[in-house]
Coordinates of C-alpha atoms and ligand atoms in Angstrom, one line a residue:
M84 CA -3.2 -16.9 -8.6
R85 CA 0.5 -17.2 -9.0
H86 CA 1.0 -13.4 -8.9
L87 CA -0.1 -10.5 -6.6
L88 CA -1.1 -7.9 -9.2
G89 CA -4.0 -6.3 -7.1
I90 CA -6.4 -6.8 -4.5
E91 CA -9.1 -7.1 -7.3
G92 CA -9.3 -10.9 -7.8
L93 CA -8.5 -11.9 -4.2
N94 CA -11.3 -13.0 -1.7
P95 CA -11.6 -12.8 2.2
V96 CA -10.5 -16.3 2.7
A97 CA -7.1 -15.5 0.9
V98 CA -6.7 -12.2 2.5
T99 CA -7.4 -13.6 6.0
A100 CA -4.8 -16.5 5.5
M101 CA -2.2 -13.7 4.4
L102 CA -2.9 -11.6 7.4
D103 CA -2.8 -14.6 9.8
L104 CA 0.6 -15.6 8.3
A105 CA 1.8 -11.9 8.6
E106 CA 1.0 -12.2 12.4
N107 CA 3.6 -14.8 12.7
Y108 CA 6.1 -12.8 10.9
V109 CA 5.6 -9.8 13.3
L110 CA 6.3 -12.1 16.0
L111 CA 9.4 -13.4 14.3
N112 CA 10.6 -9.8 13.4
R113 CA 10.2 -8.7 17.0
S114 CA 12.0 -11.7 18.5
G115 CA 15.0 -10.6 16.3
K116 CA 15.0 -14.0 14.4
T117 CA 14.9 -14.9 10.7
Q118 CA 13.8 -17.7 8.7
R119 CA 16.5 -17.8 6.2
D120 CA 15.9 -21.4 5.0
L121 CA 12.4 -20.5 3.5
L122 CA 13.7 -18.6 0.4
R123 CA 17.1 -20.1 0.3
G124 CA 18.5 -20.4 -3.3
R125 CA 15.6 -18.2 -4.7
T126 CA 16.1 -14.8 -6.4
L127 CA 14.1 -11.7 -5.7
I128 CA 14.6 -8.7 -7.9
N129 CA 13.1 -5.4 -7.0
L130 CA 12.6 -3.6 -10.3
F131 CA 11.4 0.0 -9.3
F132 CA 10.7 2.5 -12.2
E133 CA 9.5 5.1 -9.5
D134 CA 11.0 6.4 -6.3
S135 CA 10.4 4.5 -3.1
T136 CA 11.5 4.4 0.5
R137 CA 9.4 2.2 2.5
T138 CA 8.1 -0.2 -0.1
R139 CA 11.6 -1.1 -1.7
T140 CA 13.4 -1.3 1.6
S141 CA 10.7 -3.5 3.3
F142 CA 10.5 -6.0 0.2
E143 CA 14.5 -6.0 0.6
L144 CA 14.4 -6.9 4.3
A145 CA 11.6 -9.2 3.9
G146 CA 13.4 -11.1 1.2
K147 CA 16.7 -11.1 3.2
R148 CA 15.0 -12.5 6.4
L149 CA 13.5 -15.2 4.6
G150 CA 16.9 -16.2 2.9
A151 CA 16.3 -15.0 -0.9
D152 CA 19.1 -13.6 -2.8
V153 CA 17.7 -10.0 -3.3
I154 CA 18.8 -7.5 -6.1
N155 CA 17.7 -4.1 -6.4
M156 CA 17.4 -2.5 -9.7
S157 CA 16.3 1.2 -10.1
V158 CA 15.7 2.9 -13.6
S159 CA 18.7 5.5 -13.2
T160 CA 21.0 2.6 -12.8
S161 CA 19.7 0.0 -15.3
S162 CA 19.4 0.0 -19.1
V163 CA 16.1 1.2 -18.9
S164 CA 17.4 4.8 -18.7
K165 CA 19.4 3.9 -22.0
G166 CA 15.7 3.4 -23.6
E167 CA 15.3 -0.3 -23.2
T168 CA 11.5 -1.2 -23.5
L169 CA 9.6 -3.0 -20.4
L170 CA 9.5 -6.1 -22.5
D171 CA 13.1 -6.3 -23.3
T172 CA 13.8 -5.7 -19.6
A173 CA 11.4 -8.5 -19.0
A174 CA 13.1 -10.9 -21.3
T175 CA 16.4 -10.0 -19.7
L176 CA 15.2 -10.7 -16.3
N177 CA 13.5 -13.8 -17.2
A178 CA 16.6 -15.1 -18.8
M179 CA 18.4 -14.7 -15.2
N180 CA 15.9 -17.1 -13.8
C181 CA 14.4 -14.9 -11.0
D182 CA 11.8 -16.4 -8.9
L183 CA 10.1 -13.4 -7.5
L184 CA 9.9 -10.0 -9.3
V185 CA 8.6 -6.9 -7.3
V186 CA 7.6 -4.2 -9.7
R187 CA 6.8 -0.5 -9.1
H188 CA 5.9 1.5 -12.4
N189 CA 4.3 4.9 -13.2
Q190 CA 1.9 3.0 -15.6
S191 CA -1.0 1.4 -14.6
G192 CA -1.1 -2.4 -15.7
A193 CA 2.7 -2.5 -16.1
P194 CA 3.1 -5.5 -13.6
A195 CA 0.4 -7.3 -15.4
L196 CA 2.0 -7.0 -18.6
L197 CA 5.4 -8.1 -17.3
A198 CA 3.5 -11.2 -15.5
Q199 CA 2.6 -12.3 -18.9
K200 CA 6.2 -12.4 -20.0
V201 CA 8.2 -13.7 -17.1
E202 CA 8.2 -17.0 -15.4
A203 CA 8.7 -15.4 -12.0
A204 CA 6.0 -14.6 -9.6
V205 CA 5.2 -10.8 -10.0
I206 CA 4.3 -8.4 -7.1
N207 CA 2.8 -5.3 -7.8
A208 CA 4.6 -2.6 -5.6
G209 CA 2.5 0.2 -7.0
D210 CA 1.4 0.8 -10.5
G211 CA 0.4 4.2 -11.5
M212 CA -3.0 5.2 -10.4
H213 CA -4.1 1.6 -10.2
E214 CA -3.2 -0.4 -7.1
H215 CA -0.8 -1.0 -4.4
P216 CA -1.9 -4.3 -2.9
T217 CA 0.8 -4.8 -0.3
Q218 CA 0.2 -1.4 1.3
A219 CA -3.6 -2.3 1.6
L220 CA -2.7 -5.7 3.3
L221 CA -0.4 -3.9 5.7
D222 CA -3.2 -1.3 6.5
A223 CA -5.6 -4.0 7.2
L224 CA -3.2 -5.9 9.4
T225 CA -2.5 -2.6 11.3
I226 CA -6.1 -2.1 11.7
R227 CA -6.8 -5.6 12.8
R228 CA -4.2 -5.6 15.6
R229 CA -5.2 -2.2 16.9
K230 CA -9.0 -2.6 16.8
G231 CA -9.2 -6.4 17.2
R232 CA -11.2 -6.9 14.0
I233 CA -11.3 -5.8 10.3
D234 CA -14.9 -5.7 9.8
G235 CA -17.9 -3.6 10.8
L236 CA -15.6 -0.4 11.0
T237 CA -16.0 2.9 9.4
I238 CA -12.9 4.0 7.6
A239 CA -12.6 7.6 6.1
I240 CA -9.9 7.9 3.4
C241 CA -9.1 11.5 3.0
G242 CA -7.4 13.8 0.4
D243 CA -6.3 12.7 -3.2
I244 CA -8.3 9.8 -3.8
A245 CA -8.4 10.3 -7.6
H246 CA -4.5 9.6 -8.3
S247 CA -4.1 7.4 -5.3
R248 CA -3.4 3.6 -5.9
V249 CA -3.4 3.4 -2.0
A250 CA -7.2 4.6 -2.0
R251 CA -7.9 2.2 -4.7
S252 CA -6.6 -1.0 -3.2
N253 CA -7.5 0.0 0.4
L254 CA -11.4 0.7 -0.6
L255 CA -11.4 -2.6 -2.6
L256 CA -9.9 -4.6 0.4
L257 CA -11.7 -3.0 3.3
S258 CA -15.1 -3.0 1.6
M259 CA -14.6 -6.8 0.8
L260 CA -13.8 -7.4 4.5
G261 CA -17.2 -5.8 5.3
N262 CA -16.1 -2.3 6.5
Q263 CA -18.0 1.0 5.7
V264 CA -15.5 3.0 3.5
R265 CA -15.9 6.8 3.0
V266 CA -13.8 9.0 0.7
V267 CA -13.4 12.6 1.7
G268 CA -12.1 15.2 -0.3
P269 CA -12.6 18.1 -2.7
P270 CA -14.6 17.3 -6.0
T271 CA -11.6 17.7 -8.2
L272 CA -9.7 14.9 -6.3
I273 CA -12.6 12.2 -6.2
P274 CA -13.5 10.4 -9.4
A275 CA -17.3 10.6 -10.2
E276 CA -17.6 6.9 -10.6
I277 CA -16.2 6.2 -7.3
A278 CA -19.8 5.7 -5.7
S279 CA -20.3 2.5 -7.9
L280 CA -17.8 0.9 -5.8
G281 CA -19.9 1.1 -2.9
V282 CA -18.2 3.7 -1.2
Q283 CA -19.7 6.8 0.5
V284 CA -18.5 10.2 -0.9
Y285 CA -18.0 13.3 1.3
H286 CA -16.6 16.8 0.5
D287 CA -16.6 18.0 3.9
M288 CA -14.6 16.7 6.8
E289 CA -17.0 17.4 9.8
A290 CA -19.5 15.1 8.0
G291 CA -16.8 12.5 6.6
L292 CA -15.1 12.0 9.7
A293 CA -18.2 11.9 12.1
G294 CA -18.4 8.5 13.8
A295 CA -15.0 7.3 11.8
D296 CA -12.9 4.6 13.7
I297 CA -10.0 5.1 11.3
V298 CA -9.0 8.3 9.6
M299 CA -6.3 7.7 6.6
A300 CA -4.7 10.8 5.2
L301 CA -3.4 10.5 1.5
R302 CA -0.4 12.7 0.0
L303 CA -1.5 15.0 -2.9
Q304 CA 0.0 13.0 -5.9
K305 CA 1.4 16.0 -7.7
E306 CA 3.4 13.8 -10.1
R307 CA 0.2 12.4 -11.3
M308 CA -1.7 15.6 -11.9
N309 CA -1.7 17.4 -15.2
K310 CA -3.0 20.6 -13.8
G311 CA -3.5 22.4 -10.6
L312 CA -6.4 20.5 -8.9
V313 CA -6.0 22.5 -5.6
P314 CA -5.6 26.1 -5.2
S315 CA -2.7 26.0 -2.6
A316 CA -1.2 23.5 -0.1
R317 CA -2.3 26.1 2.5
E318 CA -5.9 26.0 1.4
F319 CA -5.9 22.4 1.1
F320 CA -4.7 21.9 4.8
A321 CA -7.2 24.3 5.9
F322 CA -10.1 22.2 4.4
Y323 CA -8.9 18.8 4.1
G324 CA -5.7 18.6 6.3
V325 CA -6.0 16.2 9.2
S326 CA -5.5 18.1 12.4
A327 CA -6.5 17.7 15.9
E328 CA -9.7 19.8 15.4
K329 CA -10.9 17.9 12.6
L330 CA -9.8 14.6 14.2
A331 CA -12.4 15.5 17.0
F332 CA -15.1 14.8 14.4
A333 CA -14.3 11.2 14.5
K334 CA -14.8 8.6 17.3
P335 CA -12.6 9.6 20.3
D336 CA -10.4 6.3 19.9
A337 CA -10.2 6.9 16.2
L338 CA -6.6 6.0 14.8
V339 CA -4.7 8.0 12.3
M340 CA -3.0 6.3 9.1
H341 CA -0.9 7.6 6.4
P342 CA 1.0 5.3 3.9
G343 CA 3.8 7.8 3.6
P344 CA 5.7 9.8 2.3
M345 CA 3.9 12.5 4.4
N346 CA 3.8 16.1 3.6
R347 CA 3.4 17.6 7.0
G348 CA 1.2 20.7 7.1
V349 CA -0.5 19.8 3.8
E350 CA -2.7 16.5 4.2
I351 CA -1.7 15.9 8.0
D352 CA -0.6 18.4 10.9
S353 CA 2.5 17.2 12.6
A354 CA 1.1 17.1 15.9
V355 CA -1.4 14.5 14.6
A356 CA 1.2 12.7 12.8
D357 CA 3.5 12.3 15.9
D358 CA 0.7 11.8 18.3
S359 CA 1.6 8.4 19.9
V360 CA -1.8 7.3 21.0
R361 CA -3.8 8.3 17.7
S362 CA -1.3 7.8 15.0
V363 CA -0.1 4.3 14.1
I364 CA 2.0 5.4 11.2
K365 CA 5.3 3.9 12.5
E366 CA 3.4 0.7 13.0
Q367 CA 2.3 0.6 9.5
V368 CA 5.9 0.6 8.5
E369 CA 6.7 -2.1 10.8
M370 CA 3.5 -4.2 9.5
G371 CA 4.7 -3.6 6.0
V372 CA 7.8 -5.9 6.5
A373 CA 5.7 -8.6 8.0
V374 CA 3.1 -8.5 5.3
R375 CA 5.7 -8.5 2.5
M376 CA 7.2 -11.7 4.1
A377 CA 3.8 -13.5 4.1
V378 CA 3.3 -12.4 0.6
L379 CA 6.8 -13.7 -0.5
D380 CA 6.3 -16.9 1.5
T381 CA 2.9 -17.4 0.0
L382 CA 3.9 -16.9 -3.5
A383 CA 7.0 -18.8 -3.2
R384 CA 4.9 -21.9 -2.1
G385 CA 2.7 -21.7 -5.2
P386 CA -0.5 -19.8 -6.4
I387 CA -2.4 -17.9 -3.7
W388 CA -5.3 -20.1 -2.8
N389 CA -8.2 -18.4 -3.6
G390 CA -11.0 -20.4 -2.0
Ligands
LIG115 N1 3.8 5.4 -1.0 C1 2.6 5.5 -1.5 C2 2.6 5.0 -3.1 O1 3.6 4.6 -3.4 C3 1.7 6.6 -1.3 C4 2.3 7.9 -1.9 O2 3.4 7.9 -2.6 O3 1.7 8.9 -1.6 O4 1.5 5.0 -3.7

């Protein structure tokens, strides 16, 4: 596979190799060193049609630490805002001979379409409600480092499952690696067909969190909802917000995760988010840089070896 468009299509061997490589980059980053010869002379374009803080900056850092020339393009400052089509943008970027194209788009499938039109290796940095593969890889790395393994765990993904590309990539990846994945949320925010992916569905936090090793909170993706699917943020917090009381249903050493951006007091309580023992939210951000370095490194060397 020349691109990273989703978790779908990867296998455990390829994923484990990527996580092992990312471990090396965690050490490198902590040592304060860089490896600028690896991508020297290569060009990475960050093409973001949707807002981003962590993903864009971590791809930028990852590219720079490996020596690539990094260019950030956002819609508001590009010709896209003048009505240029995605395919015309692709043709323009292609003519610039870019090597690595990191794309975020509000339409599911946009990175896959671009991948057919450009020479560069395309990395999906989040497409609509479809996938966000590097988020799932960084979550897996965070869990593996903290729990010492990434199989046989019970992982509860809570909140807006229906509109979340993070949920989708995570449930594909974590199930593939041999974990029990649960989704917990109101019926309006859990697609009916999700059980066919092998996940367990809960509408009640007490049952959904019982015995969980990992509790992952997700933001309400209001920008992707076309009608009010939750009565109010306050009510959502009361039923589904990850608070100390609800966390007590999980295992005593359960970890709390969130991909960011967080809405405190909606899907997660501030005290839980900032709990230095249970919350690994900051560590997820650190792992994000290492995982993205591993992805860039792997794709720059050639196709992802898929066993
Ligand atoms: N940052 C994640 C994403 O881009 C999660 C979120 O926005 O809630 O999907």
